[in-house]
Coordinates of C-alpha atoms and ligand atoms in Angstrom, one line a residue:
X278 CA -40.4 -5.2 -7.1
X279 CA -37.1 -4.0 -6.1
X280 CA -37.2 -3.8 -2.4
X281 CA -39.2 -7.1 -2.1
X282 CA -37.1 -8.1 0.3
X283 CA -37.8 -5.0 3.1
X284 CA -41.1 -5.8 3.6
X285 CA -41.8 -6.2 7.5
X286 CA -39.1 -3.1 8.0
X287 CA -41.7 -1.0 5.4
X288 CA -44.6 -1.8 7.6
X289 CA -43.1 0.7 10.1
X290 CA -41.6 3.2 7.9
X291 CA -43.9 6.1 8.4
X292 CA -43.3 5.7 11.9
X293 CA -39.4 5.6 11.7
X294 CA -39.4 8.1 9.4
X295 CA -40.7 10.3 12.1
X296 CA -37.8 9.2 14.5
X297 CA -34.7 10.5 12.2
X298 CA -33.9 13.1 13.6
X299 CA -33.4 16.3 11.6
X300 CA -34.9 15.2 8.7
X301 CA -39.0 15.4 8.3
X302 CA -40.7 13.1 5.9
X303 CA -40.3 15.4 3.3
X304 CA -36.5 15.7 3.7
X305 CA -36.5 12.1 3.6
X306 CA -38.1 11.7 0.2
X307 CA -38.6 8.5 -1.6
X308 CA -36.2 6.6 1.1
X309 CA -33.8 4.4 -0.5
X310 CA -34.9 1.5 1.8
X311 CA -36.3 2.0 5.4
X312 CA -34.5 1.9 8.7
X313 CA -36.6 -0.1 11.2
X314 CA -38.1 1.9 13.6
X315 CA -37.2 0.2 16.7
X316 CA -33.8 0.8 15.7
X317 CA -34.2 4.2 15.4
X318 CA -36.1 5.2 18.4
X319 CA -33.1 4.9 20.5
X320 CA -30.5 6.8 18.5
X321 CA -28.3 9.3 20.3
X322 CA -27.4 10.8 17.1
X323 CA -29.1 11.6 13.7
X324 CA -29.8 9.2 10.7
X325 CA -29.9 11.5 7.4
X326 CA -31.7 10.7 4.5
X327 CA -31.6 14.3 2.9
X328 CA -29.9 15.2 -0.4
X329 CA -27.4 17.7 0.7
X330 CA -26.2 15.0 3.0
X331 CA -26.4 12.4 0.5
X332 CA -24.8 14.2 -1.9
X333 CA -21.4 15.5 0.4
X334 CA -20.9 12.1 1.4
X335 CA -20.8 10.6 -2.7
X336 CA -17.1 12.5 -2.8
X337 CA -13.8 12.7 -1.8
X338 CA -10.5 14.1 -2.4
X339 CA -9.8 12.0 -5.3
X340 CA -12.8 13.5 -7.9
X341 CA -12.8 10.6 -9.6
X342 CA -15.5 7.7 -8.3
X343 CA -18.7 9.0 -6.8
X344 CA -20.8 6.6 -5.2
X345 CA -24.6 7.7 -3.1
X346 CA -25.1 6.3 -0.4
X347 CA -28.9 5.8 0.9
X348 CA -28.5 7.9 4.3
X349 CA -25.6 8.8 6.0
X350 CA -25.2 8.4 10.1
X351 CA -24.1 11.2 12.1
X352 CA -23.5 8.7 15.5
X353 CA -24.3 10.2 18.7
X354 CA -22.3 7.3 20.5
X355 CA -20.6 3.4 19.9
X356 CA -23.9 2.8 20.3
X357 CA -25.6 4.4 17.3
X358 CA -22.3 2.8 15.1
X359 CA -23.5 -0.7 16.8
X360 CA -27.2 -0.2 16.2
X361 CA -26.7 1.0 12.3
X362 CA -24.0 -2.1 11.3
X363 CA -26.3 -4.2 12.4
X364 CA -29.9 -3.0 11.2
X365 CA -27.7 -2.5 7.9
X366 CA -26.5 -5.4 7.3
X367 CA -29.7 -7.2 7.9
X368 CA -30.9 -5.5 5.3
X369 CA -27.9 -6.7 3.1
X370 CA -26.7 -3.4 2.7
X371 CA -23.3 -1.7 3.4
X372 CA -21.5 0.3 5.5
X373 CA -18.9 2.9 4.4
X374 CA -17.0 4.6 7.7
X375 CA -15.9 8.5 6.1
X376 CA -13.4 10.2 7.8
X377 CA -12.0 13.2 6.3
X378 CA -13.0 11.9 2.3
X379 CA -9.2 11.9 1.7
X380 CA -9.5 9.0 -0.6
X381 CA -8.8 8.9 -4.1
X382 CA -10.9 6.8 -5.4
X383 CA -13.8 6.0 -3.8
X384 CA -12.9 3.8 -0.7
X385 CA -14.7 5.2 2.0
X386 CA -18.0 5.8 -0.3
X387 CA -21.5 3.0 -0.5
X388 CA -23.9 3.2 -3.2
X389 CA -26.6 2.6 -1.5
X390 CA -25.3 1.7 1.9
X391 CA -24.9 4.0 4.9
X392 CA -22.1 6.3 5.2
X393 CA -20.6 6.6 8.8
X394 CA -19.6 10.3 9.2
X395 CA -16.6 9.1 11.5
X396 CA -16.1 13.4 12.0
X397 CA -18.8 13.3 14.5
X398 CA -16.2 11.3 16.8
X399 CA -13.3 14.4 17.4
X400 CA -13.4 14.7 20.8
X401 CA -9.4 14.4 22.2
X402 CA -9.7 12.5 25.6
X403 CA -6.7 12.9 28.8
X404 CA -3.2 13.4 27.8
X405 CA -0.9 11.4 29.7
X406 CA 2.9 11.6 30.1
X407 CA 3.1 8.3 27.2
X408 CA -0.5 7.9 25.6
X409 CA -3.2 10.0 24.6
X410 CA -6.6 8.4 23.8
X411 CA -8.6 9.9 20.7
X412 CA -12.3 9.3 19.0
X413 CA -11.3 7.8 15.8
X414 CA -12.7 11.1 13.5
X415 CA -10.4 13.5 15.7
X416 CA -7.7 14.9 12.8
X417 CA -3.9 14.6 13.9
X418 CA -4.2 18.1 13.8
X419 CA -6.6 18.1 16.7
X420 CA -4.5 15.3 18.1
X421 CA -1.2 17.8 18.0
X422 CA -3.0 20.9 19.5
X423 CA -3.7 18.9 22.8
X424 CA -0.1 17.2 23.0
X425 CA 2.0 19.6 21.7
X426 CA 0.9 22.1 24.9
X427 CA 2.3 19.3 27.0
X428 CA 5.4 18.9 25.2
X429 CA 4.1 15.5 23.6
X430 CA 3.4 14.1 20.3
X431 CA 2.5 10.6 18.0
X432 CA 6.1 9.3 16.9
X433 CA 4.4 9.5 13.3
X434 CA 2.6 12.0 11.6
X435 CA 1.4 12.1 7.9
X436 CA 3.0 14.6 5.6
X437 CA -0.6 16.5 5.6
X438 CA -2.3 17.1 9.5
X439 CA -5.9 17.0 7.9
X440 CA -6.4 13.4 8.2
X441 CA -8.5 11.6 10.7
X442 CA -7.0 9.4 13.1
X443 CA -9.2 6.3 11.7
X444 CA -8.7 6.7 8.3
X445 CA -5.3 6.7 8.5
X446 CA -4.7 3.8 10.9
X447 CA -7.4 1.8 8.2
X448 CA -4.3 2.2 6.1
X449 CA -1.4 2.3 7.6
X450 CA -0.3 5.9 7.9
X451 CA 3.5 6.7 6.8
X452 CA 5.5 9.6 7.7
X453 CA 9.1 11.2 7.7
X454 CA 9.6 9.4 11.1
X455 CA 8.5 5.8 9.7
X456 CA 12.1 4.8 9.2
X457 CA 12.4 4.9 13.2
X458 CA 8.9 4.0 14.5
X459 CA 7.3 2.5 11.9
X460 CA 3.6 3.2 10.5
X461 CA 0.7 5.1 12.5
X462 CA -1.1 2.0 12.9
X463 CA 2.4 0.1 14.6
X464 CA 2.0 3.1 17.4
X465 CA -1.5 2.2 18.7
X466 CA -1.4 0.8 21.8
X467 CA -5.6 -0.1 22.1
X468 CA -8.2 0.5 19.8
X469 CA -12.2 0.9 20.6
X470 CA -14.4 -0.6 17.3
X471 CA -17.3 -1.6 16.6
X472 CA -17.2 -5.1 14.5
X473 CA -18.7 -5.9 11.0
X474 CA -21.6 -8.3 13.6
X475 CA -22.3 -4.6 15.3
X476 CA -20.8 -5.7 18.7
X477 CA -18.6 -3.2 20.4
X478 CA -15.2 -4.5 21.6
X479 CA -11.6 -3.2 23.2
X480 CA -8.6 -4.7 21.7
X481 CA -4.6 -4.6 22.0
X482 CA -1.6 -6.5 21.8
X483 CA -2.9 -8.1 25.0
X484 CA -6.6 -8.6 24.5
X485 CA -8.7 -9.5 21.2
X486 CA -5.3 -9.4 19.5
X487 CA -6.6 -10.9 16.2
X488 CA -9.1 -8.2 16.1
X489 CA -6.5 -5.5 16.8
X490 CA -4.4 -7.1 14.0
X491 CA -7.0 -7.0 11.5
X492 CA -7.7 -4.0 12.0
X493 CA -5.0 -1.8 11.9
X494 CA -3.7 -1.6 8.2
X495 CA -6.9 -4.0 7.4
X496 CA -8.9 -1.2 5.3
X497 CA -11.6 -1.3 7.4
X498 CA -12.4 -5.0 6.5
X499 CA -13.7 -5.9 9.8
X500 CA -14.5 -3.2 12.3
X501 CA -14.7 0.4 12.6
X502 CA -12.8 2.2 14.8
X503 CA -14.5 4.6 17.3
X504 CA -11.6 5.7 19.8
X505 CA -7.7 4.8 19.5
X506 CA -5.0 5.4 22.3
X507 CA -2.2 6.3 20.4
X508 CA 1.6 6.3 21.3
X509 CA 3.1 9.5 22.7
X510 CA 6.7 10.2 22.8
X511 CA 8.1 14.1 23.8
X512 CA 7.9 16.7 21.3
X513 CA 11.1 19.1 19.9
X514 CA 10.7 22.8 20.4
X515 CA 12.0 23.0 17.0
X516 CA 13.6 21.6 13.9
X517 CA 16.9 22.3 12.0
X518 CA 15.7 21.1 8.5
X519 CA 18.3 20.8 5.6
X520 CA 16.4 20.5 1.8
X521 CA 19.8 18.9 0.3
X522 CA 19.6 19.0 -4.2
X523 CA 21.0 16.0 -5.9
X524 CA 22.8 15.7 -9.3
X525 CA 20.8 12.2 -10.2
X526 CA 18.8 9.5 -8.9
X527 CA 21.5 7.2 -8.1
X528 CA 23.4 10.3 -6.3
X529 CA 20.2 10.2 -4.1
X530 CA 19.9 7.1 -3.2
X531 CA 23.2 6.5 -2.1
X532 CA 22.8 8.7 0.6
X533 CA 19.2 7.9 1.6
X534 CA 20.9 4.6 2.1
X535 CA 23.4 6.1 4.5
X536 CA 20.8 7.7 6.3
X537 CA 18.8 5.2 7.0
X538 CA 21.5 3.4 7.8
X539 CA 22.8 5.5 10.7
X540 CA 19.3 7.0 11.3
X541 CA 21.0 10.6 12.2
X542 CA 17.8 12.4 11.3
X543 CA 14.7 11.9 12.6
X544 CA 12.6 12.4 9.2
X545 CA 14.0 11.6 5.9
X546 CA 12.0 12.3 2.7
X547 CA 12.9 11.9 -0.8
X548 CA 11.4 13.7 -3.7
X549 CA 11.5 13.8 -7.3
X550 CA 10.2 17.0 -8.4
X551 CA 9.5 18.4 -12.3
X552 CA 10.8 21.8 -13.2
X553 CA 10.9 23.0 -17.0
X554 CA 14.2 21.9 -17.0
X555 CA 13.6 18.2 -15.8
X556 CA 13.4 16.2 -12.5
X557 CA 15.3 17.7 -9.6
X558 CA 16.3 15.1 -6.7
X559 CA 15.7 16.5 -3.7
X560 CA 16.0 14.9 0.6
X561 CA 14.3 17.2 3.0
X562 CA 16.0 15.9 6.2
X563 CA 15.1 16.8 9.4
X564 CA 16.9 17.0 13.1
X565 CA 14.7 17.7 16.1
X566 CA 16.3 19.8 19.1
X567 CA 14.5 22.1 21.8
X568 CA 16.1 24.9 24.1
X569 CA 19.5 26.6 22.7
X570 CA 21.2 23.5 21.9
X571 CA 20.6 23.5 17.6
X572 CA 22.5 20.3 16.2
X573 CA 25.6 20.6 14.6
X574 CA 24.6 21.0 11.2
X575 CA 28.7 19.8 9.6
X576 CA 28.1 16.8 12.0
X577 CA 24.7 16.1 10.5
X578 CA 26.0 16.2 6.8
X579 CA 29.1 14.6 6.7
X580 CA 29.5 12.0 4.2
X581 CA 26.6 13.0 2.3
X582 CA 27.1 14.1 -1.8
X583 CA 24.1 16.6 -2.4
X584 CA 25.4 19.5 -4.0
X585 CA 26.2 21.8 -0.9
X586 CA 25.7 25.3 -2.7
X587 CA 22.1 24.4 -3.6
X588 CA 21.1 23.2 -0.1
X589 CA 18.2 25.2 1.9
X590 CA 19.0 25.2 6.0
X591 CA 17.0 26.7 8.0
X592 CA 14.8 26.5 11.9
X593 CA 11.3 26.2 12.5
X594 CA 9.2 25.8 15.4
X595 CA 8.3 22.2 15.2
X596 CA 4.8 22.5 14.6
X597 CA 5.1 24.9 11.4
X598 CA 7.4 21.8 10.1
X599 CA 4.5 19.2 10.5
X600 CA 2.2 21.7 9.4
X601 CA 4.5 22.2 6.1
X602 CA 1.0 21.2 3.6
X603 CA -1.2 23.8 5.0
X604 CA 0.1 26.4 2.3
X605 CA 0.1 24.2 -0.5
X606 CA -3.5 23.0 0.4
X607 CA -4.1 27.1 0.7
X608 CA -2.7 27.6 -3.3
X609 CA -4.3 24.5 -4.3
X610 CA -7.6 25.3 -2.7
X611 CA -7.0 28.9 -4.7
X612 CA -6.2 28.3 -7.8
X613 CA -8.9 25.1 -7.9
X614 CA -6.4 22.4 -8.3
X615 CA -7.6 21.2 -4.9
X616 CA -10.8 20.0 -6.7
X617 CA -9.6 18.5 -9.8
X618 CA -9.3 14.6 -9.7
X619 CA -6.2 13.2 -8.1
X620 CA -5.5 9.7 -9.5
X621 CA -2.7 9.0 -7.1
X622 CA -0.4 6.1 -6.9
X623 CA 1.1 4.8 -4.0
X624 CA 3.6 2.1 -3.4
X625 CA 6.6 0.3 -1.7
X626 CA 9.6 -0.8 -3.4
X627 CA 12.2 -2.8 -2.4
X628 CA 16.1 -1.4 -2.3
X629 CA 17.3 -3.8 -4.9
X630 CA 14.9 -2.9 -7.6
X631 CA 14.5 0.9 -6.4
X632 CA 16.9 2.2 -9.2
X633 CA 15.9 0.7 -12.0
X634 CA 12.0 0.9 -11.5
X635 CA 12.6 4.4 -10.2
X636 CA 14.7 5.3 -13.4
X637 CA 12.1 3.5 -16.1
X638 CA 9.2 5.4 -14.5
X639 CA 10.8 8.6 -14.7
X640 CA 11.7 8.3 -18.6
X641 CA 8.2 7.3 -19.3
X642 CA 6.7 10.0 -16.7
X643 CA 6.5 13.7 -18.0
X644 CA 6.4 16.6 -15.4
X645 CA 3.4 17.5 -17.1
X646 CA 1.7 14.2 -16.1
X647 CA 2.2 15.2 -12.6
X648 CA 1.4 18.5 -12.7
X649 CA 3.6 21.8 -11.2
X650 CA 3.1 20.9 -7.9
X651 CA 3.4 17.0 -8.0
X652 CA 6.3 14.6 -6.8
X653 CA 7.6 11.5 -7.3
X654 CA 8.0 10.7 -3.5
X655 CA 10.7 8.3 -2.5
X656 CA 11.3 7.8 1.1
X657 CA 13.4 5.2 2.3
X658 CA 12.6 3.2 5.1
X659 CA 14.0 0.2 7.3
X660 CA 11.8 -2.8 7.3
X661 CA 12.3 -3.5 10.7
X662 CA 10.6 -0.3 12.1
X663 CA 7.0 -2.2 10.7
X664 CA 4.9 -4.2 12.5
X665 CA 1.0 -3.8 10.9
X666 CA 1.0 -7.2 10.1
X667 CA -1.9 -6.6 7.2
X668 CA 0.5 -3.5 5.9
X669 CA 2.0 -5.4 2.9
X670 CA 6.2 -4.4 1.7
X671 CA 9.0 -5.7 -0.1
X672 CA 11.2 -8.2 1.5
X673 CA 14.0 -5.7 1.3
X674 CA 15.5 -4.9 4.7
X675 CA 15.2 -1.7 3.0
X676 CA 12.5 -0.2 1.2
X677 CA 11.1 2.9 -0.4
X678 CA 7.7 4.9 -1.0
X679 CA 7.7 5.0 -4.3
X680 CA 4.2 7.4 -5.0
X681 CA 3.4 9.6 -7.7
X682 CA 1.6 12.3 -5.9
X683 CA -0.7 14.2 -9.3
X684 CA -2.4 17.3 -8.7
X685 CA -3.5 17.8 -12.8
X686 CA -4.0 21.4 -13.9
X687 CA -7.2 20.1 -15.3
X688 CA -10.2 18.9 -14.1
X689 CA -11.2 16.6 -17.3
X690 CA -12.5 13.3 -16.4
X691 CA -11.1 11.6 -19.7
X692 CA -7.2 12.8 -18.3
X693 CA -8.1 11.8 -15.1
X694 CA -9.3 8.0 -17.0
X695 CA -5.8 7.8 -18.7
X696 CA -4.0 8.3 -15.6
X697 CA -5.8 6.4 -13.6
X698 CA -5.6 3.4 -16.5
X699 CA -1.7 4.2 -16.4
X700 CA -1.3 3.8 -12.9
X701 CA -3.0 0.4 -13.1
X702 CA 0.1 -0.6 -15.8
X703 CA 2.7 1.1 -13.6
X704 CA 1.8 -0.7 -10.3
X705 CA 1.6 -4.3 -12.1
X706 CA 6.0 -3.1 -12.9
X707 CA 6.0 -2.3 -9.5
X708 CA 4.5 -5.8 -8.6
X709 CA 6.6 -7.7 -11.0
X710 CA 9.6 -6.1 -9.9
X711 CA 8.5 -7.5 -5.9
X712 CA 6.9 -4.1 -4.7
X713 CA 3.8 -4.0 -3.0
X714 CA 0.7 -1.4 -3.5
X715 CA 0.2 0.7 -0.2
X716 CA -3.8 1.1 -1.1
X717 CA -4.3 4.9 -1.0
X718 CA -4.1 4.8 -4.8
X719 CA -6.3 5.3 -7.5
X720 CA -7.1 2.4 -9.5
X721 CA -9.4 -0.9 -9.4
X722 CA -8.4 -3.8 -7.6
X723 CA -10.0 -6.9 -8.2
X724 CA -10.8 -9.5 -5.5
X725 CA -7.6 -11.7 -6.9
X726 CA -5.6 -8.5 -7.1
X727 CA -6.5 -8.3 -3.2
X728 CA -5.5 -11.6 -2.4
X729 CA -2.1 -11.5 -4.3
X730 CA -1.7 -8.3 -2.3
X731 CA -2.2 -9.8 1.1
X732 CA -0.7 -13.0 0.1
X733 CA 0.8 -14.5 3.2
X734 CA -1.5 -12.3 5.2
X735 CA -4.3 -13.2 3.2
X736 CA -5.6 -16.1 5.4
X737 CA -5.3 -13.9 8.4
X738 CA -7.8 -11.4 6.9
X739 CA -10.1 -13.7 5.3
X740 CA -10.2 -15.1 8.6
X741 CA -11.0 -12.1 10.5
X742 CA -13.7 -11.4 8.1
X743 CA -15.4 -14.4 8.6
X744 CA -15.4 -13.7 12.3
X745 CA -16.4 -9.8 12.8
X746 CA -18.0 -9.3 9.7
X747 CA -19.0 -12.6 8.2
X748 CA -22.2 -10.9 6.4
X749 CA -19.5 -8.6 4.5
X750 CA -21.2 -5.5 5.6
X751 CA -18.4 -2.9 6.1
X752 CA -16.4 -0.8 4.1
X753 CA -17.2 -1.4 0.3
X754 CA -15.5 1.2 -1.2
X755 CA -11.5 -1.6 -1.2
X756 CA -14.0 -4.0 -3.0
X757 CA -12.0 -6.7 -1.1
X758 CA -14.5 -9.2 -0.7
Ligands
FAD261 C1 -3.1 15.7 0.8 C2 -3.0 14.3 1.3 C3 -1.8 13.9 1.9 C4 -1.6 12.6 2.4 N1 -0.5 12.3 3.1 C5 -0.3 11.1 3.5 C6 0.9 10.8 4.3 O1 1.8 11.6 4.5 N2 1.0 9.5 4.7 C7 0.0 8.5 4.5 O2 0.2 7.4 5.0 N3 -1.1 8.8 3.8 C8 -1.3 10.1 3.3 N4 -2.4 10.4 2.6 C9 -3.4 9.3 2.4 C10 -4.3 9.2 3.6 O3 -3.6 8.7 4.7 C11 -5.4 8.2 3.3 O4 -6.1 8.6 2.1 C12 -6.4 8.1 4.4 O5 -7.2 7.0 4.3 C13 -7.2 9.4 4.5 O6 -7.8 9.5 5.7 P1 -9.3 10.1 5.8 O7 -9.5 10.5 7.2 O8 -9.5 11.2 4.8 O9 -10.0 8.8 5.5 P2 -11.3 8.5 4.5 O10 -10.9 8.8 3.1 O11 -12.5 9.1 5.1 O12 -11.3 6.9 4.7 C14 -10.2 6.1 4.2 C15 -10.6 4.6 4.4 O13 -10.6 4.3 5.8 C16 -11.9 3.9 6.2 N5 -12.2 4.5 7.5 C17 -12.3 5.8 7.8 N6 -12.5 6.0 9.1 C18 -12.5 4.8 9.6 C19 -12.7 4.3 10.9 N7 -12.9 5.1 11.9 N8 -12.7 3.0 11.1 C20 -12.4 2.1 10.1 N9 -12.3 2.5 8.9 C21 -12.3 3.8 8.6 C22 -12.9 4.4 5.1 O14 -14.0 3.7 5.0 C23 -12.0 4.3 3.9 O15 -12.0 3.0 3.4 C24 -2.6 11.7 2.2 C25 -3.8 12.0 1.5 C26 -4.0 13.3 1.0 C27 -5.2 13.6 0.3

């Protein structure tokens, strides 16, 4: 009998049945495995069991794993997040926290478990003059339209505003900024979780420090996180933003090298784009002012050698800058390449090995591989500015994103299989040559993969994991553990 093992929980089943909110016994169906009733009595929120629910939670942006989970939790309160970890793990089952499903391959999905819906959490709490505190599920879009008013914003922002604030932190979170503040998660000054044991703690560089170290950067290995206060530093007005063109890779590099050197932007990006007539190199470079007083844009590009008659200058209101994705999502969305799979890769590779990994990959790459509105994205950034210690990098003082960002022009799962299978053979080059996986990529990790990732770290994690989740209940979709 499969469920042998659920049998005092089935005794009250009709009973908790009738407690889940929003869903009536039929909804529910043949339940996957029953909630105790107890449990559910008291929650503030609603458990669903339903197939529409079940069914929106088995996806995410990466089309490429889909995994069902039993129910999925739509938490009232820390409370509800408490009650469910705990009854769930019991059980032996898992829990998967979902943010925004921005994954590419199936990390924040269970088969079988509980899914979290973390988007239930959005509300943004006070704005103060350096801190802002935020429910973990609130997007850093949400985040930005209550700072931004009073001229305040995170030191870091991801590339697209859609994200959730706990999702990203889970990983890291990497922006233009990163060469000067670091990642997302090095800009939280407390975090509010609930751990793997369902017990509901605070923590910060001064209190439960372990746990806060764990967490941030630690894929959601341990806790999940309900509420963050996040770092706030004062917002531009506007930005002067120069989109410089370069002859070659090496051209490129040079002068990200300079940059990050003297730091005289405040966002650097690098980009490798295909066009029918081959890769174009291309910084988009970024300096922040407010009132009249627009930088001096000779001053700002002095020394650099992109090929000045190709560069695009121009000023935006600082907001349309960070909000540069929104029309690409809009064409994407459009045109259905928003939906296709998206068997990303994501990495970090260090300075000494940037040019020739960089330069191998691209002969063996074909625009076509990446699609028409792909990248190579290569973004330098100083080591230093890190300080996730579970956020693994080169031992470069210097060190570069090094992700190929696919958006295929078809949606066939046997393409999506071969790139996914590539990206596997291009990260081990990547590994061999000292650079590190950042894990928002699509491909399988085993558990030794995991450790050789986490390596000196690894001890630290394992550790943690004994502690707040020792009955390896959260967060399945990494496959850590
Ligand atoms: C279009 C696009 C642009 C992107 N740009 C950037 C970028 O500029 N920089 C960058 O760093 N990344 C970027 N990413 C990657 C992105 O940061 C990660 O995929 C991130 O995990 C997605 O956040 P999410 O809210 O969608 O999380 P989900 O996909 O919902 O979850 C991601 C992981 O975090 C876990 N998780 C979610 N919420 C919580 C929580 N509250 N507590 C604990 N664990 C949790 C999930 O279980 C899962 O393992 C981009 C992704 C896309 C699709």
């Amino acid at each position: 009998m499969l469920f042998a093992g659920f049998a005092t929980a089935a005794a009250g089943v009709a009973a908790a049945r009738a407690a889940i909110k929003g869903a009536s016994a039929a909804q529910t169906g043949e339940l996957p495995f029953p909630p105790p009733e107890d449990e559910l009595r008291f929650l503030d929120g609603e458990l669903r069991f339903d197939e529409e629910s079940r069914a929106a939670a088995a996806v995410d942006f990466g089309h490429i794993i889909r995994r069902t989970p039993a129910g999925v939790l739509l938490p009232g309160s820390d409370r509800d997040v408490a009650t469910t970890i705990r009854w769930t793990g019991r059980l032996g089952r898992k829990i998967a926290p979902q943010g925004q499903s921005h994954s590419v391959y199936g990390r924040a999905q269970t088969r079988a478990g509980i899914v979290i819906d973390m988007t239930q959490f959005r509300t943004v709490h006070g704005v103060q003059n350096d801190r802002v505190v935020v429910d973990a599920g609130a997007k850093w879009s949400e985040v930005l339209a209550a700072t931004l008013p009073r001229g305040l914003a995170p030191p870091v922002l991801t590339e697209y505003l859609e994200l959730s604030v706990g999702g990203t932190l889970a990983v890291g979170g990497i922006g233009g900024t990163t060469s000067r503040y670091g990642a997302q998660s090095d800009n939280v000054l407390e975090l509010d979780v609930v751990t793997g044991r369902g017990r509901e703690v605070t923590c910060s560089p001064h209190s439960n420090a372990d746990l806060f170290d764990a967490v941030r950067a630690g894929l959601g290995q341990v806790a999940v996180i309900t509420r963050a206060t996040l770092r706030l530093i004062p917002a531009p007005e506007q930005v002067r933003r120069f989109m410089l063109i370069y002859p070659d890779l090496r051209t490129m590099l040079t002068d990200e090298r300079l940059l990050a050197a003297d730091n005289r932007f405040e966002a650097v990006q690098g980009a490798v784009l295909p066009t029918p007539a081959g890769w174009k190199y291309r910084l988009d470079a970024v300096a922040q002012f407010s009132g009249n007083n627009p930088p001096d844009d000779d001053a700002l590009l002095v020394g650099l050698s992109d090929d000045r008659p190709a560069a695009e200058i121009s000023t935006l209101p600082y907001f349309d800058y960070l909000n540069r994705l929104a029309a690409l999502e809009k064409l994407l969305r459009s045109n259905g390449q928003w939906f296709h799979p998206h068997p990303w890769l994501t990495t970090f590779v260090g300075d000494s090995q940037v040019e020739s990994v960089v330069s191998e990959e691209l002969a063996r790459l074909t625009p076509a591989v990446l699609g028409t509105f792909g990248q190579v994205v290569l973004s330098a950034f100083r080591r230093q500015a890190f300080t996730s210690p579970l956020l693994r990098l080169p031992e470069d003082d210097l060190l570069y994103a090094f992700n190929l960002v696919r958006f295929p022009t078809t949606d066939s799962a046997a393409e999506a299989d071969r790139l996914v299978k590539a990206n596997r053979t291009i990260y081990e080059r990547v590994r061999a040559a000292g650079g590190t996986l950042y894990p928002v990529s699509a491909f399988p990790m085993s558990r030794d993969d995991w450790r050789r990732h986490f390596g000196s770290a690894w001890e630290r994690l394992r550790d943690a994991k004994r502690l707040f989740d020792p009955e390896d209940t959260l967060t399945p979709g990494y496959e850590v553990f």
